[in-house]
Amino acid sequence: MNRRDSLKFLAGAAAFAGTAGVPGLNRALAQTPFTLPPLGYANDALEPHIDTKTMQIHHDNHHAAYVNNLNGLVEKWPDLAKKPIDEILSNLSATPEAVRTPVRNNLGGHWNHTFFWELMTPGGSSKPSGDLNSAIDATFGDFEKMKAAVKAAGLGRFGSGWAWLGVGKDKKLAVFSTANQDSPHMEGAKGVIGVDVWEHAYYLKHQSRRADYIDAWWNVVNWDKAAANFKKATA
Ligand code: MN3
């Protein structure tokens, strides 16, 4: 997402829910180039599928840390605040070597988590519709087979990372996973849905049972947002 999209999201989310988010960081909005976007829903909105404490720590601590680190990195590499996020992630070799690894980790983390919060919603539709649904059927056979492929990608990721349904350079749907905070851009792809399989995303509720977490996560996927992501990726 570019900075303009991010700001639009911030404005929309702030109007949507006065209770969400982190007042301290919102106050800093005008002074810092990177800001933590509010969730757009309450920490307990995704219960019982994603628990309140996990949402709170994940957003207010983990995501906030990536944002804070980025603001520190801007001092070392001012272009970080000027270039579109997608552009930097798509071409990391253009990032100065001295800051490349922290930019990769923290900008990837910021992009991935912003995408992830927007992709979840309390009580949305349980299945995709329209073009995305047709593309899933054409590519995987049916919705359940796509879900199985995403789950396998998430379970197959050793250690920390993400599992994605994305659109590749060939404009076709594909399931893949990334390590750490690498984003779909780094694979030359665009995300449609993505599930965080770092332990911090599920350990409080599910402990080591990553499979149970992925099964529960399907209940909170915002398929309208996924359809919009698909439309953008295939445009
Ligand atoms: Mn995470």
Short mmCIF file of C-alpha atoms and ligand atoms in Angstrom, two decimals:
data_model
loop_
_atom_site.label_atom_id
_atom_site.label_comp_id
_atom_site.label_asym_id
_atom_site.label_seq_id
_atom_site.Cartn_x
_atom_site.Cartn_y
_atom_site.Cartn_z
CA MET A 1 0.00 0.00 0.00
CA ASN A 2 1.27 3.47 -0.68
CA ARG A 3 1.22 6.25 1.84
CA ARG A 4 -1.93 7.80 0.41
CA ASP A 5 -3.83 4.51 0.80
CA SER A 6 -2.50 4.14 4.30
CA LEU A 7 -3.72 7.59 5.26
CA LYS A 8 -7.12 6.91 3.73
CA PHE A 9 -7.31 3.74 5.77
CA LEU A 10 -6.34 5.64 8.91
CA ALA A 11 -9.00 8.28 8.37
CA GLY A 12 -11.66 5.67 7.63
CA ALA A 13 -10.77 3.50 10.57
CA ALA A 14 -10.65 6.44 12.97
CA ALA A 15 -14.11 7.53 11.89
CA PHE A 16 -15.37 3.96 12.21
CA ALA A 17 -14.32 3.20 15.76
CA GLY A 18 -13.37 5.70 18.41
CA THR A 19 -12.45 2.96 20.86
CA ALA A 20 -9.94 1.13 18.68
CA GLY A 21 -6.28 1.84 18.42
CA VAL A 22 -3.64 3.42 20.50
CA PRO A 23 -4.11 7.03 21.61
CA GLY A 24 -0.42 7.62 22.29
CA LEU A 25 0.61 6.70 18.79
CA ASN A 26 -2.30 8.47 17.12
CA ARG A 27 -1.21 11.66 18.82
CA ALA A 28 2.17 11.31 17.18
CA LEU A 29 0.56 11.11 13.73
CA ALA A 30 1.59 14.55 12.62
CA GLN A 31 5.20 14.24 13.71
CA THR A 32 6.18 10.80 12.49
CA PRO A 33 6.26 9.46 8.96
CA PHE A 34 5.07 5.98 9.96
CA THR A 35 2.04 5.47 12.19
CA LEU A 36 0.29 2.46 13.61
CA PRO A 37 -3.08 2.12 11.89
CA PRO A 38 -5.96 1.46 14.30
CA LEU A 39 -7.60 -1.95 14.03
CA GLY A 40 -10.94 -0.55 12.92
CA TYR A 41 -12.69 -2.87 15.40
CA ALA A 42 -12.33 -3.62 19.09
CA ASN A 43 -9.70 -6.04 20.39
CA ASP A 44 -12.47 -8.49 21.39
CA ALA A 45 -14.39 -8.23 18.11
CA LEU A 46 -12.95 -11.44 16.65
CA GLU A 47 -13.72 -13.62 19.70
CA PRO A 48 -13.93 -16.54 20.08
CA HIS A 49 -11.84 -17.20 16.96
CA ILE A 50 -9.02 -14.78 17.74
CA ASP A 51 -8.77 -13.91 21.42
CA THR A 52 -8.75 -10.40 22.86
CA LYS A 53 -5.32 -10.57 24.53
CA THR A 54 -3.65 -11.84 21.37
CA MET A 55 -5.18 -9.05 19.30
CA GLN A 56 -4.11 -6.44 21.84
CA ILE A 57 -0.50 -7.61 22.14
CA HIS A 58 -0.21 -8.34 18.43
CA HIS A 59 -1.39 -4.89 17.37
CA ASP A 60 -0.32 -2.62 20.22
CA ASN A 61 3.07 -4.24 20.84
CA HIS A 62 4.28 -6.25 17.85
CA HIS A 63 2.98 -4.04 15.06
CA ALA A 64 3.82 -0.90 17.03
CA ALA A 65 7.42 -2.09 17.34
CA TYR A 66 7.77 -2.33 13.54
CA VAL A 67 6.36 1.18 13.20
CA ASN A 68 8.69 2.58 15.85
CA ASN A 69 11.66 0.87 14.24
CA LEU A 70 10.73 2.38 10.87
CA ASN A 71 10.65 5.87 12.33
CA GLY A 72 14.15 5.23 13.68
CA LEU A 73 15.29 3.99 10.27
CA VAL A 74 14.02 7.16 8.55
CA GLU A 75 16.79 9.05 10.33
CA LYS A 76 19.36 6.77 8.70
CA TRP A 77 17.66 6.64 5.28
CA PRO A 78 15.26 9.55 4.66
CA ASP A 79 14.02 8.06 1.35
CA LEU A 80 12.22 5.45 3.43
CA ALA A 81 9.57 8.06 4.24
CA LYS A 82 9.38 9.38 0.67
CA LYS A 83 9.08 6.31 -1.54
CA PRO A 84 5.85 4.29 -1.77
CA ILE A 85 5.99 1.25 0.52
CA ASP A 86 5.09 -1.16 -2.30
CA GLU A 87 7.91 0.20 -4.41
CA ILE A 88 10.52 -0.30 -1.71
CA LEU A 89 9.35 -3.85 -0.94
CA SER A 90 9.23 -4.77 -4.63
CA ASN A 91 12.83 -3.70 -5.19
CA LEU A 92 14.78 -4.15 -1.97
CA SER A 93 18.11 -4.20 -3.78
CA ALA A 94 17.65 -0.44 -4.30
CA THR A 95 17.71 0.03 -0.51
CA PRO A 96 21.14 0.97 0.87
CA GLU A 97 22.88 -2.11 2.17
CA ALA A 98 23.44 -0.60 5.60
CA VAL A 99 19.68 -0.51 6.30
CA ARG A 100 18.41 -3.20 3.91
CA THR A 101 17.79 -5.96 6.44
CA PRO A 102 15.98 -3.81 9.04
CA VAL A 103 13.96 -2.16 6.26
CA ARG A 104 13.03 -5.59 4.93
CA ASN A 105 11.93 -6.83 8.35
CA ASN A 106 10.15 -3.75 9.64
CA LEU A 107 8.60 -2.38 6.45
CA GLY A 108 7.54 -5.91 5.54
CA GLY A 109 6.10 -6.31 9.03
CA HIS A 110 4.26 -2.99 8.82
CA TRP A 111 2.79 -3.79 5.39
CA ASN A 112 1.86 -7.38 6.29
CA HIS A 113 0.14 -6.46 9.54
CA THR A 114 -1.80 -3.52 8.08
CA PHE A 115 -2.99 -5.90 5.36
CA PHE A 116 -3.86 -8.53 7.99
CA TRP A 117 -5.97 -6.21 10.21
CA GLU A 118 -7.94 -5.03 7.20
CA LEU A 119 -8.47 -8.60 6.09
CA MET A 120 -10.29 -9.61 9.26
CA THR A 121 -13.79 -8.65 10.28
CA PRO A 122 -16.31 -9.76 12.87
CA GLY A 123 -19.15 -11.78 11.36
CA GLY A 124 -18.52 -11.29 7.66
CA SER A 125 -19.53 -13.60 4.83
CA SER A 126 -17.99 -17.03 5.18
CA LYS A 127 -17.11 -17.42 1.49
CA PRO A 128 -15.83 -15.31 -1.38
CA SER A 129 -18.17 -14.36 -4.19
CA GLY A 130 -17.92 -13.05 -7.72
CA ASP A 131 -14.66 -13.07 -9.70
CA LEU A 132 -12.54 -14.19 -6.77
CA ASN A 133 -14.78 -17.18 -6.15
CA SER A 134 -14.65 -18.15 -9.84
CA ALA A 135 -10.87 -17.83 -9.91
CA ILE A 136 -10.52 -19.97 -6.78
CA ASP A 137 -12.70 -22.69 -8.30
CA ALA A 138 -10.79 -22.55 -11.60
CA THR A 139 -7.38 -22.68 -9.92
CA PHE A 140 -7.89 -25.05 -7.00
CA GLY A 141 -11.07 -26.98 -7.83
CA ASP A 142 -13.11 -25.49 -5.03
CA PHE A 143 -13.02 -23.25 -1.96
CA GLU A 144 -12.16 -26.07 0.44
CA LYS A 145 -9.17 -27.14 -1.65
CA MET A 146 -7.86 -23.56 -1.66
CA LYS A 147 -8.22 -23.44 2.13
CA ALA A 148 -6.34 -26.74 2.42
CA ALA A 149 -3.52 -25.34 0.28
CA VAL A 150 -3.21 -22.19 2.41
CA LYS A 151 -3.24 -24.30 5.56
CA ALA A 152 -0.54 -26.61 4.18
CA ALA A 153 1.58 -23.56 3.28
CA GLY A 154 1.16 -22.19 6.80
CA LEU A 155 1.98 -25.51 8.45
CA GLY A 156 4.92 -26.03 6.11
CA ARG A 157 6.54 -22.73 7.01
CA PHE A 158 9.22 -23.68 9.52
CA GLY A 159 9.52 -21.05 12.23
CA SER A 160 8.00 -17.63 11.64
CA GLY A 161 6.29 -16.37 8.52
CA TRP A 162 3.10 -16.01 6.54
CA ALA A 163 0.91 -18.07 4.22
CA TRP A 164 -0.67 -16.29 1.28
CA LEU A 165 -3.19 -16.56 -1.47
CA GLY A 166 -1.86 -14.11 -4.02
CA VAL A 167 -1.75 -13.10 -7.63
CA GLY A 168 1.55 -13.64 -9.43
CA LYS A 169 3.09 -11.68 -12.28
CA ASP A 170 1.11 -13.95 -14.63
CA LYS A 171 -2.09 -12.57 -12.98
CA LYS A 172 -2.95 -16.07 -11.77
CA LEU A 173 -3.87 -17.10 -8.24
CA ALA A 174 -1.28 -19.03 -6.28
CA VAL A 175 -0.68 -20.16 -2.72
CA PHE A 176 2.75 -19.61 -1.23
CA SER A 177 4.44 -18.78 2.05
CA THR A 178 7.07 -16.26 3.05
CA ALA A 179 9.62 -16.33 5.85
CA ASN A 180 9.77 -13.83 8.70
CA GLN A 181 8.11 -10.57 7.59
CA ASP A 182 8.72 -10.96 3.87
CA SER A 183 5.75 -9.67 1.89
CA PRO A 184 4.19 -10.93 -1.37
CA HIS A 185 5.96 -8.09 -3.21
CA MET A 186 9.27 -9.81 -2.54
CA GLU A 187 7.94 -12.82 -4.47
CA GLY A 188 6.81 -10.60 -7.33
CA ALA A 189 3.22 -11.21 -6.22
CA LYS A 190 0.29 -9.28 -4.77
CA GLY A 191 -1.61 -10.49 -1.72
CA VAL A 192 -5.27 -11.49 -1.78
CA ILE A 193 -5.36 -13.07 1.66
CA GLY A 194 -2.54 -13.67 4.13
CA VAL A 195 -2.38 -15.39 7.49
CA ASP A 196 0.28 -14.59 10.05
CA VAL A 197 1.74 -17.88 11.31
CA TRP A 198 4.24 -16.40 13.76
CA GLU A 199 3.70 -17.92 17.19
CA HIS A 200 2.77 -14.48 18.54
CA ALA A 201 -0.39 -14.68 16.40
CA TYR A 202 -1.76 -17.75 18.18
CA TYR A 203 0.32 -18.99 21.09
CA LEU A 204 -1.78 -17.60 23.96
CA LYS A 205 -4.90 -19.41 22.79
CA HIS A 206 -3.63 -22.37 20.79
CA GLN A 207 -0.08 -22.87 22.16
CA SER A 208 1.76 -25.05 19.65
CA ARG A 209 -1.36 -25.98 17.64
CA ARG A 210 -0.85 -23.85 14.56
CA ALA A 211 -3.35 -25.97 12.60
CA ASP A 212 -6.15 -25.13 15.06
CA TYR A 213 -5.36 -21.44 14.75
CA ILE A 214 -5.52 -21.52 10.94
CA ASP A 215 -8.83 -23.42 11.11
CA ALA A 216 -10.23 -20.77 13.48
CA TRP A 217 -8.85 -17.90 11.38
CA TRP A 218 -11.09 -18.72 8.40
CA ASN A 219 -14.06 -17.59 10.52
CA VAL A 220 -12.85 -13.99 10.56
CA VAL A 221 -11.66 -13.49 6.98
CA ASN A 222 -13.21 -10.43 5.34
CA TRP A 223 -14.05 -11.81 1.90
CA ASP A 224 -15.20 -8.43 0.64
CA LYS A 225 -11.72 -7.09 1.35
CA ALA A 226 -10.16 -10.18 -0.25
CA ALA A 227 -12.28 -9.61 -3.37
CA ALA A 228 -11.11 -5.98 -3.49
CA ASN A 229 -7.49 -7.13 -3.12
CA PHE A 230 -8.02 -9.59 -5.98
CA LYS A 231 -9.55 -6.93 -8.20
CA LYS A 232 -6.64 -4.58 -7.55
CA ALA A 233 -4.08 -7.32 -8.12
CA THR A 234 -5.57 -8.39 -11.45
CA ALA A 235 -6.32 -4.90 -12.78
MN MN3 B 1 2.40 -10.79 13.54
#
